[in-house]
PDB file of C-alpha atoms in Angstrom:
ATOM      1  CA  VAL M  61       8.631  29.468-181.089  1.00 54.00           C
ATOM      2  CA  ARG M  62       7.437  30.124-184.759  1.00 54.00           C
ATOM      3  CA  ARG M  63       8.581  33.430-186.503  1.00 57.00           C
ATOM      4  CA  LYS M  64       7.201  34.795-189.393  1.00 58.00           C
ATOM      5  CA  GLN M  65       9.547  35.968-192.230  1.00 59.00           C
ATOM      6  CA  MET M  66       8.768  39.251-193.511  1.00 51.00           C
ATOM      7  CA  VAL M  67       9.330  39.560-197.380  1.00 48.00           C
ATOM      8  CA  SER M  68       9.668  42.674-199.006  1.00 43.00           C
ATOM      9  CA  THR M  69      10.033  43.702-202.685  1.00 44.00           C
ATOM     10  CA  GLN M  70      10.996  46.961-204.249  1.00 45.00           C
ATOM     11  CA  SER M  71       8.165  48.879-205.526  1.00 52.00           C
ATOM     12  CA  THR M  72       9.884  51.817-207.221  1.00 56.00           C
ATOM     13  CA  GLY M  73      13.333  52.382-208.156  1.00 63.00           C
ATOM     14  CA  HIS M  74      14.862  56.115-208.907  1.00 67.00           C
ATOM     15  CA  GLU M  75      18.191  56.297-210.596  1.00 74.00           C
ATOM     16  CA  VAL M  76      18.486  59.593-211.996  1.00 79.00           C
ATOM     17  CA  HIS M  77      21.390  61.039-210.132  1.00 84.00           C
ATOM     18  CA  ALA M  78      25.010  60.902-211.244  1.00 81.00           C
ATOM     19  CA  SER M  79      26.538  60.512-207.981  1.00 89.00           C
ATOM     20  CA  SER M  80      25.905  59.500-204.374  1.00 91.00           C
ATOM     21  CA  VAL M  81      22.447  60.543-202.969  1.00 91.00           C
ATOM     22  CA  ASN M  82      22.962  62.159-199.456  1.00 95.00           C
ATOM     23  CA  SER M  83      19.910  62.857-198.283  1.00 95.00           C
ATOM     24  CA  VAL M  84      16.186  61.963-198.554  1.00 95.00           C
ATOM     25  CA  GLN M  85      13.098  63.133-196.811  1.00 95.00           C
ATOM     26  CA  TRP M  86       9.280  62.973-196.977  1.00 94.00           C
ATOM     27  CA  SER M  87       6.977  65.840-197.000  1.00 93.00           C
ATOM     28  CA  PRO M  88       4.377  66.350-194.601  1.00 91.00           C
ATOM     29  CA  PRO M  89       1.290  64.542-194.948  1.00 87.00           C
ATOM     30  CA  ASP M  90      -0.536  67.372-195.815  1.00 85.00           C
ATOM     31  CA  ALA M  91       1.440  68.524-198.511  1.00 86.00           C
ATOM     32  CA  GLY M  92       0.900  65.061-200.607  1.00 88.00           C
ATOM     33  CA  LEU M  93       3.474  62.310-201.268  1.00 91.00           C
ATOM     34  CA  HIS M  94       6.558  63.776-202.091  1.00 92.00           C
ATOM     35  CA  LEU M  95      10.224  62.604-201.606  1.00 93.00           C
ATOM     36  CA  ALA M  96      13.026  65.176-202.002  1.00 96.00           C
ATOM     37  CA  CYS M  97      16.194  63.527-202.697  1.00 96.00           C
ATOM     38  CA  GLY M  98      19.735  65.648-202.426  1.00 96.00           C
ATOM     39  CA  SER M  99      22.806  64.071-204.538  1.00 96.00           C
ATOM     40  CA  SER M 100      26.408  64.796-204.665  1.00 95.00           C
ATOM     41  CA  ASP M 101      26.126  65.804-208.462  1.00 95.00           C
ATOM     42  CA  GLY M 102      24.454  69.193-207.274  1.00 95.00           C
ATOM     43  CA  ASN M 103      20.889  68.391-208.229  1.00 96.00           C
ATOM     44  CA  ILE M 104      17.603  67.622-206.183  1.00 97.00           C
ATOM     45  CA  SER M 105      15.124  65.175-207.415  1.00 96.00           C
ATOM     46  CA  ILE M 106      11.485  65.433-206.191  1.00 94.00           C
ATOM     47  CA  LEU M 107       9.369  62.249-206.497  1.00 92.00           C
ATOM     48  CA  SER M 108       5.790  62.683-206.264  1.00 91.00           C
ATOM     49  CA  GLY M 109       3.177  59.703-205.743  1.00 90.00           C
ATOM     50  CA  SER M 110      -0.036  59.642-207.341  1.00 80.00           C
ATOM     51  CA  GLY M 111      -1.849  57.196-205.265  1.00 74.00           C
ATOM     52  CA  ASP M 112      -1.680  54.379-207.622  1.00 77.00           C
ATOM     53  CA  ASP M 113       1.579  53.003-206.543  1.00 76.00           C
ATOM     54  CA  LYS M 114       3.474  55.190-209.312  1.00 84.00           C
ATOM     55  CA  PHE M 115       5.759  58.112-208.764  1.00 86.00           C
ATOM     56  CA  SER M 116       6.755  60.942-211.345  1.00 88.00           C
ATOM     57  CA  PHE M 117       9.697  63.201-210.704  1.00 89.00           C
ATOM     58  CA  GLN M 118      10.875  66.743-211.115  1.00 94.00           C
ATOM     59  CA  MET M 119      14.785  67.744-211.071  1.00 95.00           C
ATOM     60  CA  ILE M 120      16.237  70.875-209.631  1.00 96.00           C
ATOM     61  CA  GLN M 121      19.232  71.287-211.798  1.00 96.00           C
ATOM     62  CA  ASN M 122      22.411  72.747-210.288  1.00 96.00           C
ATOM     63  CA  ALA M 123      20.616  73.470-206.703  1.00 97.00           C
ATOM     64  CA  HIS M 124      24.169  73.507-205.128  1.00 97.00           C
ATOM     65  CA  THR M 125      27.321  73.916-207.230  1.00 94.00           C
ATOM     66  CA  THR M 126      29.429  71.279-205.449  1.00 92.00           C
ATOM     67  CA  GLY M 127      26.722  68.903-204.325  1.00 96.00           C
ATOM     68  CA  VAL M 128      23.770  68.585-201.994  1.00 97.00           C
ATOM     69  CA  ASN M 129      24.226  67.240-198.412  1.00 97.00           C
ATOM     70  CA  ALA M 130      20.739  67.715-196.738  1.00 97.00           C
ATOM     71  CA  VAL M 131      17.058  68.348-197.406  1.00 98.00           C
ATOM     72  CA  SER M 132      14.420  69.193-195.102  1.00 97.00           C
ATOM     73  CA  TRP M 133      10.560  70.198-195.705  1.00 94.00           C
ATOM     74  CA  ALA M 134       8.816  73.116-193.954  1.00 92.00           C
ATOM     75  CA  PRO M 135       5.513  72.240-192.347  1.00 88.00           C
ATOM     76  CA  ALA M 136       2.608  72.067-195.049  1.00 81.00           C
ATOM     77  CA  HIS M 137       0.873  74.781-193.584  1.00 71.00           C
ATOM     78  CA  PRO M 138       2.371  78.414-193.334  1.00 61.00           C
ATOM     79  CA  CYS M 139       3.435  79.511-189.600  1.00 51.00           C
ATOM     80  CA  GLY M 140       0.455  81.470-187.947  1.00 51.00           C
ATOM     81  CA  THR M 141      -2.167  79.458-190.310  1.00 50.00           C
ATOM     82  CA  THR M 142      -5.474  78.576-188.481  1.00 49.00           C
ATOM     83  CA  LEU M 143      -5.929  74.866-188.780  1.00 51.00           C
ATOM     84  CA  ASP M 144      -9.624  74.962-188.067  1.00 52.00           C
ATOM     85  CA  PRO M 145     -11.644  73.584-191.050  1.00 54.00           C
ATOM     86  CA  SER M 146     -14.149  76.329-190.627  1.00 55.00           C
ATOM     87  CA  THR M 147     -11.586  78.970-191.544  1.00 52.00           C
ATOM     88  CA  LYS M 148     -10.381  80.256-195.072  1.00 51.00           C
ATOM     89  CA  ASP M 149      -6.856  79.443-194.096  1.00 49.00           C
ATOM     90  CA  TYR M 150      -7.381  75.859-193.587  1.00 46.00           C
ATOM     91  CA  ASP M 151      -7.012  74.998-197.210  1.00 51.00           C
ATOM     92  CA  LEU M 152      -3.493  76.950-197.442  1.00 61.00           C
ATOM     93  CA  VAL M 153      -0.866  74.014-198.140  1.00 74.00           C
ATOM     94  CA  CYS M 154       2.612  75.230-199.439  1.00 83.00           C
ATOM     95  CA  LYS M 155       5.170  72.782-200.877  1.00 91.00           C
ATOM     96  CA  ARG M 156       8.665  74.278-199.551  1.00 92.00           C
ATOM     97  CA  PHE M 157      11.916  72.942-198.242  1.00 96.00           C
ATOM     98  CA  ALA M 158      15.284  73.903-197.591  1.00 97.00           C
ATOM     99  CA  SER M 159      18.453  72.446-199.081  1.00 98.00           C
ATOM    100  CA  GLY M 160      22.149  72.766-197.767  1.00 98.00           C
ATOM    101  CA  GLY M 161      25.190  72.199-200.051  1.00 97.00           C
ATOM    102  CA  GLY M 162      29.097  71.966-200.468  1.00 96.00           C
ATOM    103  CA  ASP M 163      28.832  75.632-201.646  1.00 97.00           C
ATOM    104  CA  ASN M 164      28.174  76.887-198.100  1.00 96.00           C
ATOM    105  CA  LEU M 165      24.669  77.985-198.741  1.00 97.00           C
ATOM    106  CA  VAL M 166      21.117  77.108-197.470  1.00 97.00           C
ATOM    107  CA  LYS M 167      18.590  77.486-200.295  1.00 97.00           C
ATOM    108  CA  ILE M 168      14.732  77.726-199.887  1.00 96.00           C
ATOM    109  CA  TRP M 169      12.691  75.937-202.705  1.00 96.00           C
ATOM    110  CA  ARG M 170       9.111  76.607-203.302  1.00 93.00           C
ATOM    111  CA  TYR M 171       6.734  74.673-205.542  1.00 93.00           C
ATOM    112  CA  SER M 172       4.955  77.077-207.989  1.00 92.00           C
ATOM    113  CA  GLU M 173       1.477  75.821-208.683  1.00 89.00           C
ATOM    114  CA  GLU M 174       1.319  78.375-211.480  1.00 93.00           C
ATOM    115  CA  LYS M 175       4.209  77.424-213.098  1.00 94.00           C
ATOM    116  CA  GLY M 176       4.542  73.644-212.246  1.00 93.00           C
ATOM    117  CA  SER M 177       7.930  73.695-211.009  1.00 94.00           C
ATOM    118  CA  TRP M 178      10.425  74.181-208.229  1.00 96.00           C
ATOM    119  CA  GLU M 179      11.884  77.622-207.980  1.00 96.00           C
ATOM    120  CA  LYS M 180      14.557  79.024-205.645  1.00 96.00           C
ATOM    121  CA  GLU M 181      12.897  81.369-203.032  1.00 94.00           C
ATOM    122  CA  ALA M 182      15.826  82.294-200.782  1.00 94.00           C
ATOM    123  CA  GLU M 183      19.640  81.831-200.593  1.00 96.00           C
ATOM    124  CA  LEU M 184      20.965  82.191-196.869  1.00 96.00           C
ATOM    125  CA  LYS M 185      24.709  83.102-196.640  1.00 96.00           C
ATOM    126  CA  GLY M 186      26.409  82.492-193.332  1.00 95.00           C
ATOM    127  CA  HIS M 187      28.520  79.601-193.285  1.00 96.00           C
ATOM    128  CA  THR M 188      32.258  79.155-194.249  1.00 95.00           C
ATOM    129  CA  ASN M 189      32.302  75.802-195.279  1.00 95.00           C
ATOM    130  CA  TRP M 190      29.864  72.930-196.426  1.00 95.00           C
ATOM    131  CA  VAL M 191      26.636  72.959-194.931  1.00 97.00           C
ATOM    132  CA  ARG M 192      26.198  69.228-193.505  1.00 97.00           C
ATOM    133  CA  ASP M 193      22.507  69.417-192.607  1.00 97.00           C
ATOM    134  CA  VAL M 194      19.441  71.305-192.442  1.00 98.00           C
ATOM    135  CA  ALA M 195      16.416  70.948-190.335  1.00 97.00           C
ATOM    136  CA  TRP M 196      13.164  73.019-190.658  1.00 94.00           C
ATOM    137  CA  SER M 197      11.231  73.143-187.352  1.00 91.00           C
ATOM    138  CA  PRO M 198       7.716  71.550-186.930  1.00 85.00           C
ATOM    139  CA  ASP M 199       4.817  73.968-186.852  1.00 74.00           C
ATOM    140  CA  THR M 200       4.876  74.926-183.295  1.00 70.00           C
ATOM    141  CA  GLY M 201       2.102  77.662-183.483  1.00 69.00           C
ATOM    142  CA  PHE M 202       4.422  80.342-183.403  1.00 69.00           C
ATOM    143  CA  THR M 203       4.310  82.985-186.238  1.00 75.00           C
ATOM    144  CA  THR M 204       8.043  82.546-187.124  1.00 84.00           C
ATOM    145  CA  SER M 205       9.480  79.830-189.556  1.00 89.00           C
ATOM    146  CA  THR M 206      12.610  78.515-188.146  1.00 92.00           C
ATOM    147  CA  ILE M 207      15.645  76.356-189.770  1.00 94.00           C
ATOM    148  CA  ALA M 208      18.639  75.319-188.319  1.00 97.00           C
ATOM    149  CA  SER M 209      21.818  74.693-190.291  1.00 98.00           C
ATOM    150  CA  CYS M 210      25.084  73.216-189.393  1.00 97.00           C
ATOM    151  CA  CYS M 211      28.645  73.309-190.964  1.00 95.00           C
ATOM    152  CA  HIS M 212      31.758  71.715-191.555  1.00 87.00           C
ATOM    153  CA  ASP M 213      33.473  74.669-189.591  1.00 86.00           C
ATOM    154  CA  GLY M 214      31.431  73.442-186.113  1.00 92.00           C
ATOM    155  CA  LYS M 215      28.665  76.217-186.304  1.00 94.00           C
ATOM    156  CA  VAL M 216      24.986  75.784-186.074  1.00 97.00           C
ATOM    157  CA  ILE M 217      23.090  78.731-187.489  1.00 97.00           C
ATOM    158  CA  ILE M 218      19.388  79.328-186.617  1.00 96.00           C
ATOM    159  CA  TRP M 219      17.538  81.049-189.344  1.00 95.00           C
ATOM    160  CA  GLN M 220      14.114  82.804-188.822  1.00 91.00           C
ATOM    161  CA  CYS M 221      11.709  84.317-191.110  1.00 89.00           C
ATOM    162  CA  LYS M 222       8.399  86.199-190.166  1.00 82.00           C
ATOM    163  CA  ASP M 223       6.892  86.318-193.419  1.00 78.00           C
ATOM    164  CA  LEU M 224       7.590  83.725-195.958  1.00 78.00           C
ATOM    165  CA  ASP M 225       5.864  85.460-198.640  1.00 75.00           C
ATOM    166  CA  LYS M 226       8.610  87.981-198.322  1.00 75.00           C
ATOM    167  CA  ALA M 227      11.188  85.330-197.999  1.00 75.00           C
ATOM    168  CA  THR M 228      13.223  87.761-195.580  1.00 81.00           C
ATOM    169  CA  TRP M 229      15.484  85.264-193.148  1.00 84.00           C
ATOM    170  CA  GLU M 230      17.528  86.495-190.334  1.00 85.00           C
ATOM    171  CA  ASN M 231      20.181  84.651-188.273  1.00 83.00           C
TER     172      ASN M 231
END
């Protein structure tokens, strides 16, 4: 039996963090080619692909004061959006993700097309120790956005928001 060997090469390097990178996640395809990277240095970098095998990046400095443990992208289309190409909602695409850190917080970040930068949209308090992971639920057709976060204290919190424009989250 003959086996082919797969040869791989590194196409792009990203060495901008001063400490370990703890979490990486690609954005949903409809949002474009973006990779969020959360680091123990407290920063989050977002790499953006331009389609010609080149990546640029933006940095959210001091996203979490004692390190970033997790990142999770929101669905590209806001909850309740009709994904029918004939409707005006079809082109609504939002770049948004959640992060969890050693400061016991979950934070929501949104890309401002107007400013060309990432802005903190919400800060969710409820954990008593490090937030170890966050997971934004996929779009299920419901009108509520849902995030789960887990903590070093053994607690899982389910966060829900009915109107992302108002950024009012409840647990």
